[in-house]
Coordinates of C-alpha atoms and ligand atoms in Angstrom, one line a residue:
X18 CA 0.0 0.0 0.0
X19 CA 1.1 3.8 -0.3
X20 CA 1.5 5.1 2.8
X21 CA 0.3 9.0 3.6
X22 CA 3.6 10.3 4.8
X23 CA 6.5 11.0 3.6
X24 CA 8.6 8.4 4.8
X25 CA 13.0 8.1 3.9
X26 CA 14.6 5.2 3.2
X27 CA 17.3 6.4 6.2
X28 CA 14.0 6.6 8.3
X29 CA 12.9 3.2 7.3
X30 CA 15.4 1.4 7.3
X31 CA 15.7 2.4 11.1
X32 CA 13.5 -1.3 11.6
X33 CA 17.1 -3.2 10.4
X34 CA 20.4 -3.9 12.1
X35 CA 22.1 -0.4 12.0
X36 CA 25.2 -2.0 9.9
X37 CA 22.7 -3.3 7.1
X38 CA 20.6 -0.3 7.6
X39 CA 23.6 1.5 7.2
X40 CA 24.8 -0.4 4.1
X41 CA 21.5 0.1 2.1
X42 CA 21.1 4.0 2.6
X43 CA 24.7 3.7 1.3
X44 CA 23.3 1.7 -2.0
X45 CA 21.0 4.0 -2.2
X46 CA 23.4 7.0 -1.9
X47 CA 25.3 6.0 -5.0
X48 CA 22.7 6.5 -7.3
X49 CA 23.4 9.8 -8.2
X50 CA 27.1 10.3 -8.8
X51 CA 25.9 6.6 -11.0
X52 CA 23.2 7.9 -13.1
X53 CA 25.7 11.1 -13.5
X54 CA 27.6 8.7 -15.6
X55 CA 25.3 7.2 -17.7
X56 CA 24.8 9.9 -20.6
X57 CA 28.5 9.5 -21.0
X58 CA 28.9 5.9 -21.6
X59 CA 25.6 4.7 -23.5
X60 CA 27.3 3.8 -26.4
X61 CA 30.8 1.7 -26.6
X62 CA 31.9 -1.6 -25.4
X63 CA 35.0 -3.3 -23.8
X64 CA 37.5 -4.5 -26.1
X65 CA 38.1 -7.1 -24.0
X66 CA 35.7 -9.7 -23.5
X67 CA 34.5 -10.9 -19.5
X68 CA 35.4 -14.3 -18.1
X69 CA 32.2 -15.4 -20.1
X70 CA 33.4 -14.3 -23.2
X71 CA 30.6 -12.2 -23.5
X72 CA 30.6 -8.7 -24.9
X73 CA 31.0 -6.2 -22.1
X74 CA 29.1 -2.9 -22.5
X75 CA 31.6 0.5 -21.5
X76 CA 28.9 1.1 -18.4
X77 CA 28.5 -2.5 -17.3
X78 CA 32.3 -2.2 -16.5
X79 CA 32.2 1.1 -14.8
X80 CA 29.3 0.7 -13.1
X81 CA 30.9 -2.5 -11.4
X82 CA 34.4 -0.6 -10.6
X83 CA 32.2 2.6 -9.3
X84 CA 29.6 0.0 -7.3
X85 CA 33.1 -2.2 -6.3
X86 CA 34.9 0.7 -5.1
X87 CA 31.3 2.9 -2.8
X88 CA 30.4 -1.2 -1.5
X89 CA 34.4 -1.4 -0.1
X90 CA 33.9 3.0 1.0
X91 CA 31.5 1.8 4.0
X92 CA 33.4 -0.4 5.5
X93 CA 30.6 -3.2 5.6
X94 CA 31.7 -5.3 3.5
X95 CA 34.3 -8.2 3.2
X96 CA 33.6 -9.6 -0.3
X97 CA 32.2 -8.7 -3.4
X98 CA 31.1 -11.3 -6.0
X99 CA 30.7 -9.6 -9.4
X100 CA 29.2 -10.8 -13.0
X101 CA 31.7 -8.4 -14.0
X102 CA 34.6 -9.9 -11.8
X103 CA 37.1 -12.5 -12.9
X104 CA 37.2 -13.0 -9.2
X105 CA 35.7 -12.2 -6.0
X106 CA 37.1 -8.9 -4.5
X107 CA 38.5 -9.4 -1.2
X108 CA 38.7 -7.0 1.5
X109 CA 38.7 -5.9 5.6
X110 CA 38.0 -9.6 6.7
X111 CA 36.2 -8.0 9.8
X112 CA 34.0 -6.6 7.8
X113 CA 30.3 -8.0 8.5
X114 CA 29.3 -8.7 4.6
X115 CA 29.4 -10.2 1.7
X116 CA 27.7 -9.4 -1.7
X117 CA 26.6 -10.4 -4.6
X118 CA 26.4 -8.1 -7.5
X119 CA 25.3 -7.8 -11.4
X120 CA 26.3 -4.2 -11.5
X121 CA 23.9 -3.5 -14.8
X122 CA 21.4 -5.7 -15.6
X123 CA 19.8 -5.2 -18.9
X124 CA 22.8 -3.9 -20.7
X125 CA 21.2 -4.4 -24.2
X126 CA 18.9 -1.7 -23.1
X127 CA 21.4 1.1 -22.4
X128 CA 22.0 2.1 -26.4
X129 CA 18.2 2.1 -26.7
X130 CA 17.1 4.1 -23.9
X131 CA 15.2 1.1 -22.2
X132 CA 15.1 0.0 -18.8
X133 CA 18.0 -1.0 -17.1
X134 CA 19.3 -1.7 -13.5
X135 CA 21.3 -3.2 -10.5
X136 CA 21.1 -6.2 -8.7
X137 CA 22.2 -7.2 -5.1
X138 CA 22.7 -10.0 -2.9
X139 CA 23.8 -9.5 0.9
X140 CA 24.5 -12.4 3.2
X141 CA 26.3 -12.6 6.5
X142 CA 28.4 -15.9 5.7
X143 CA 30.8 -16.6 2.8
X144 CA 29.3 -18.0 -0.5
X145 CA 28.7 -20.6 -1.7
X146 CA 25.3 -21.3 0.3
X147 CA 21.7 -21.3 -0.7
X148 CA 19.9 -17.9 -1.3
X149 CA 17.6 -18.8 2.1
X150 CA 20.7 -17.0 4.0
X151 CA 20.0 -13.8 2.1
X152 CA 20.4 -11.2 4.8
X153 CA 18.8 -8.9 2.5
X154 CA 18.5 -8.4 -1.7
X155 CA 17.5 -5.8 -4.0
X156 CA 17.2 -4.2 -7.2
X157 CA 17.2 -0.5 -8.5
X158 CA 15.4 0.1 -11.7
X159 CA 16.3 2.7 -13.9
X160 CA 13.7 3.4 -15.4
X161 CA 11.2 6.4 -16.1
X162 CA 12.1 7.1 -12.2
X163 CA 14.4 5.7 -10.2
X164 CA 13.4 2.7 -7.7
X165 CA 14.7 0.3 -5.1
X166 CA 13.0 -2.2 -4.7
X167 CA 14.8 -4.3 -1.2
X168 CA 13.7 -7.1 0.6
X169 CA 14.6 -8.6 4.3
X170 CA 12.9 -10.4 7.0
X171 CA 10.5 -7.6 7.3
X172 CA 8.9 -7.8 3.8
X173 CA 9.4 -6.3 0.5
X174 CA 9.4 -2.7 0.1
X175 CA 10.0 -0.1 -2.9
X176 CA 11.4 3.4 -2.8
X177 CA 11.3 6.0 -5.2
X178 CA 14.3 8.3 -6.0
X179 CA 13.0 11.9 -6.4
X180 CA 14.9 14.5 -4.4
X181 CA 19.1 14.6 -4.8
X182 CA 21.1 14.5 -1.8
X183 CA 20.1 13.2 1.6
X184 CA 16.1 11.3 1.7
X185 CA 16.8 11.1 -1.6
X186 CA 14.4 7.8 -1.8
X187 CA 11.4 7.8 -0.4
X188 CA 8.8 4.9 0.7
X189 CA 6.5 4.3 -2.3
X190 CA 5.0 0.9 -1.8
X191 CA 5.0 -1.1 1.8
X192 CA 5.1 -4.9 2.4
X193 CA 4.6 -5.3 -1.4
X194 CA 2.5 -8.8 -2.3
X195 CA 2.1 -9.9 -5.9
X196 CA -1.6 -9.8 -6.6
X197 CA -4.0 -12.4 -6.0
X198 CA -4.8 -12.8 -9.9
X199 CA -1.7 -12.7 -12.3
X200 CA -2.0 -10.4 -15.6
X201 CA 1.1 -10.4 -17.4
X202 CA 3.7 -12.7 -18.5
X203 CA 7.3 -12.0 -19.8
X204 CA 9.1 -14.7 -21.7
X205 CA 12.9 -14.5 -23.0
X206 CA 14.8 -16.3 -25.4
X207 CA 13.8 -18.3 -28.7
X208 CA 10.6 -19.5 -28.4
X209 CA 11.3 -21.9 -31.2
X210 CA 13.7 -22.9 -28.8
X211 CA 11.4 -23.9 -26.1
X212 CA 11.1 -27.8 -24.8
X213 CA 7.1 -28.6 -26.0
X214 CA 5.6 -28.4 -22.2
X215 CA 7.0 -24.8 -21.7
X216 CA 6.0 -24.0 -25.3
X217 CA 2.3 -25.1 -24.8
X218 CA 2.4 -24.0 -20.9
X219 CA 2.8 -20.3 -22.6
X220 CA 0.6 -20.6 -25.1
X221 CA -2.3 -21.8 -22.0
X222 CA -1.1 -18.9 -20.3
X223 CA -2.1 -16.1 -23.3
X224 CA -4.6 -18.3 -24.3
X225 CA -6.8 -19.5 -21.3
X226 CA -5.5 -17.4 -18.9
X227 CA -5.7 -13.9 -20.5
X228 CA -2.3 -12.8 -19.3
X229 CA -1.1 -9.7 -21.3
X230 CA 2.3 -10.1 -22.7
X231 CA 5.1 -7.7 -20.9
X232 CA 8.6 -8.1 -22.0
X233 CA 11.5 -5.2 -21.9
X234 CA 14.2 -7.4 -22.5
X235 CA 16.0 -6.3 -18.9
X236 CA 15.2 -9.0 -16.0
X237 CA 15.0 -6.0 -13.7
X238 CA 12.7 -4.3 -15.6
X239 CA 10.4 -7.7 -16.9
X240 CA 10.2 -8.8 -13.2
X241 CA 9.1 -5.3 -11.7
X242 CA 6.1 -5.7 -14.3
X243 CA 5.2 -9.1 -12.6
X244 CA 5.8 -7.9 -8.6
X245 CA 3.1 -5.0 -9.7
X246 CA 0.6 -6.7 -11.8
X247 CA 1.6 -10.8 -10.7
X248 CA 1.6 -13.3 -13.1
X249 CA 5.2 -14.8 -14.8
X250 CA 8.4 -13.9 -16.0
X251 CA 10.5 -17.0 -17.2
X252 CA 14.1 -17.5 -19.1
X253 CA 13.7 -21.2 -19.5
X254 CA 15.4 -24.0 -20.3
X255 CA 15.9 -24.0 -24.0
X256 CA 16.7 -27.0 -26.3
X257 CA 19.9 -25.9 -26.8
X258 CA 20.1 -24.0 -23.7
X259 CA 19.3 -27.1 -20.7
X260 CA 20.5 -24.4 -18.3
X261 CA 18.8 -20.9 -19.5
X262 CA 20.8 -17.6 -19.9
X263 CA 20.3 -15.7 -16.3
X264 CA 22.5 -16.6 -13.1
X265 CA 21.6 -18.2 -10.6
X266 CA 24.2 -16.1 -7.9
X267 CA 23.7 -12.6 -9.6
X268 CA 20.2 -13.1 -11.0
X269 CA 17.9 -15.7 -9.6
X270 CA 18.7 -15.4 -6.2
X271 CA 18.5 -12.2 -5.0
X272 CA 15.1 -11.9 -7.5
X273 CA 13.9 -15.2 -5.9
X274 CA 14.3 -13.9 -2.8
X275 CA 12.0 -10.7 -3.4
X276 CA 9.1 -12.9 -5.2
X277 CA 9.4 -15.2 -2.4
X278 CA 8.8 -12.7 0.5
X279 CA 6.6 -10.8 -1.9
X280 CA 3.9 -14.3 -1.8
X281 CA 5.3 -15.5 -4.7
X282 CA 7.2 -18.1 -5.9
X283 CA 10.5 -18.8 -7.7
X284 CA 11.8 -22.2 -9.8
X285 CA 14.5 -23.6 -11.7
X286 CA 11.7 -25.8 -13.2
X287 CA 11.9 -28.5 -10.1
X288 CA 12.5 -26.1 -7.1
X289 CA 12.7 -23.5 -5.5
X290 CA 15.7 -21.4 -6.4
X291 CA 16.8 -20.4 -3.0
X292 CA 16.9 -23.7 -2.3
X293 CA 19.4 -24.9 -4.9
X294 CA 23.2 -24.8 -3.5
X295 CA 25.0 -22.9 -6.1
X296 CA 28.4 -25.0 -7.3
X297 CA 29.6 -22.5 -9.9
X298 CA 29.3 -19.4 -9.1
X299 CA 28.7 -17.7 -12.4
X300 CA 26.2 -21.3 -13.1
X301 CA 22.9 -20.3 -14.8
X302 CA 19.9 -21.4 -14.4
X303 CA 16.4 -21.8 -15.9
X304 CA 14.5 -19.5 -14.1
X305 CA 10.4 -18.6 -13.3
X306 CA 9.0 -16.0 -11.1
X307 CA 5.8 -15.1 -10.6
X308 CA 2.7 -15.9 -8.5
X309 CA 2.7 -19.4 -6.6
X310 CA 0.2 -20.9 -8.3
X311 CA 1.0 -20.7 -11.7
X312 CA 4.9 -21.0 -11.3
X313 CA 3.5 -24.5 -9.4
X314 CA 1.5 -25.4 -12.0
X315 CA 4.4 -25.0 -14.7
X316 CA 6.8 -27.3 -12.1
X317 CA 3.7 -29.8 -12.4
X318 CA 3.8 -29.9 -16.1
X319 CA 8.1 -30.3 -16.3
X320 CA 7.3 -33.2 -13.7
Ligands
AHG418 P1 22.9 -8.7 -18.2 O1 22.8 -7.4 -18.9 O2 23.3 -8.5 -16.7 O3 23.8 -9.6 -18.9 O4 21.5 -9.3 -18.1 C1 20.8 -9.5 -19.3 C2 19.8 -10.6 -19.1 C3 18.5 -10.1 -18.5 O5 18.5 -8.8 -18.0 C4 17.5 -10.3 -19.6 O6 16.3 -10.9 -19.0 C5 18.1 -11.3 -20.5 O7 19.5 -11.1 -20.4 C6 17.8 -11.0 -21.9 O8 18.4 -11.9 -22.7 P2 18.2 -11.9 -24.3 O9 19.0 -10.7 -24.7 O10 18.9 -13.2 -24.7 O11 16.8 -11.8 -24.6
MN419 MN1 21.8 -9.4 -15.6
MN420 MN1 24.9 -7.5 -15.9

């Protein structure tokens, strides 16, 4: 719901323990001098590929180093994790976290002016353990405003970004839940591609169901339609794909865990994905999100 006043994120974060309280006004805070950047660096790539061999757009890179370099500023954290990292960062072993990071998710969008954003994982103990010892996780969108959305213990919650400087996010939605009825769905990669029961699952879906079709082309972006309007956002298993595109650690985790504590549910196709212990930390994973019972019923007809 939208509450009446005028709440901060510094103010509302005041229901956490001070040092991750501390560390997410701090995620927040970055989001200026970050967006500062972006007109520079919409166009260009890396010359040099990442570990995955993948094309690395100019801001994905910088936007790790800058996000690297603010996360290691507060003192909070011990270990970074990084799509964009050959390796993870090490650093102040007292420090009380560690994180998980895709630094700019949706980096196809950035030359187009689409959506695009950040995604985080925070845990207490070292990786690699399931996503059910998130400490926290969250996702800014870049979109037409500027959102966190950040989940913990105490539920899910989204801020807006609309003043600069300190309170700069503001409470926009409290205790988010999906909604009881789904209406959209979001579906990436080849649909030629897809293994018969996802193919005709889909089709049920648009058919039967009604859902309207929602797809950006930025996980970020495709899975804020489903926490606002419920119903599915998948990167399955393809033929040629068994194991999807997204990842599991930088991806489908920290997103699971927001569906999850939003009354929703997430999947590899069999379970649930904070339930999966990772053993590659850049592994991917086929991945569905969305309200319980239709993610359920699409487990049911992979069984
Ligand atoms: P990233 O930019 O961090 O590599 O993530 C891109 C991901 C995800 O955001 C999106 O859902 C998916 O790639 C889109 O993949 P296709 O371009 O293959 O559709
Ligand atoms: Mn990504
Ligand atoms: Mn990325």
């Amino acid at each position: 719901m939208i509450p009446e006043k005028q709440v901060s994120l510094q103010e509302h974060a005041r229901e956490l323990e001070p040092e991750l309280a501390k560390l997410i006004v701090a995620i927040g805070d970055m989001t200026v001098p970050l967006q500062n950047e972006f007109p520079h660096r919409l166009m260009g790539v890396k010359n040099a590929p990442n570990k995955y061999g993948e094309v690395v757009a100019e801001l994905d890179s910088w936007a790790n180093g800058f996000i690297c370099d603010r996360l290691i500023k507060t003192g909070l954290v011990r270990k970074i994790y990084s799509e964009e990292l050959e390796s993870p960062l090490l650093y102040n072993e007292s420090a009380p976290f560690v994180v998980t990071l895709d630094p700019l998710d949706g980096s196809s969008n950035i030359a187009s002016n689409n959506p695009f954003g950040t995604i985080v994982g925070i845990y207490r103990k070292d990786l690699p353990c399931k996503g059910r010892e998130l400490v926290a996780s969250l996702f800014k969108l870049y979109g037409p405003v500027t959102t966190i959305v950040l989940a913990t213990k105490k539920g899910v919650h989204e801020y807006v970004k609309h003043r600069t400087g300190q309170a700069n996010y503001m409470l926009l939605h409290e205790s988010m839940k999906l909604p009881e009825k789904g209406k959209v769905i979001g579906f990436g990669g080849d649909i030629t591609d897809y293994p018969e029961q996802i193919y005709k699952f889909t089709k049920s879906l648009v058919k039967e169901k009604k859902l309207k079709l929602r797809y950006c082309g930025a996980f970020v972006g495709d899975f804020s339609q489903v926490l606002h309007y419920g119903g599915l956002f998948m990167y399955p298993m393809l033929l040629n794909k068994p194991e999807g595109k997204l990842r599991l650690t930088y991806e489908g985790i920290p997103m699971g865990n927001i569906v999850e504590r939003a009354g929703g549910k997430s999947s590899n196709g069999k379970c649930s994905l904070l339930e999966i212990m990772p053993k590659d930390v850049d592994g991917r994973t086929p991945l569905y999100v969305g309200n319980r019972e239709i993610v359920e019923a699409l487990e049911k007809a992979l069984a």
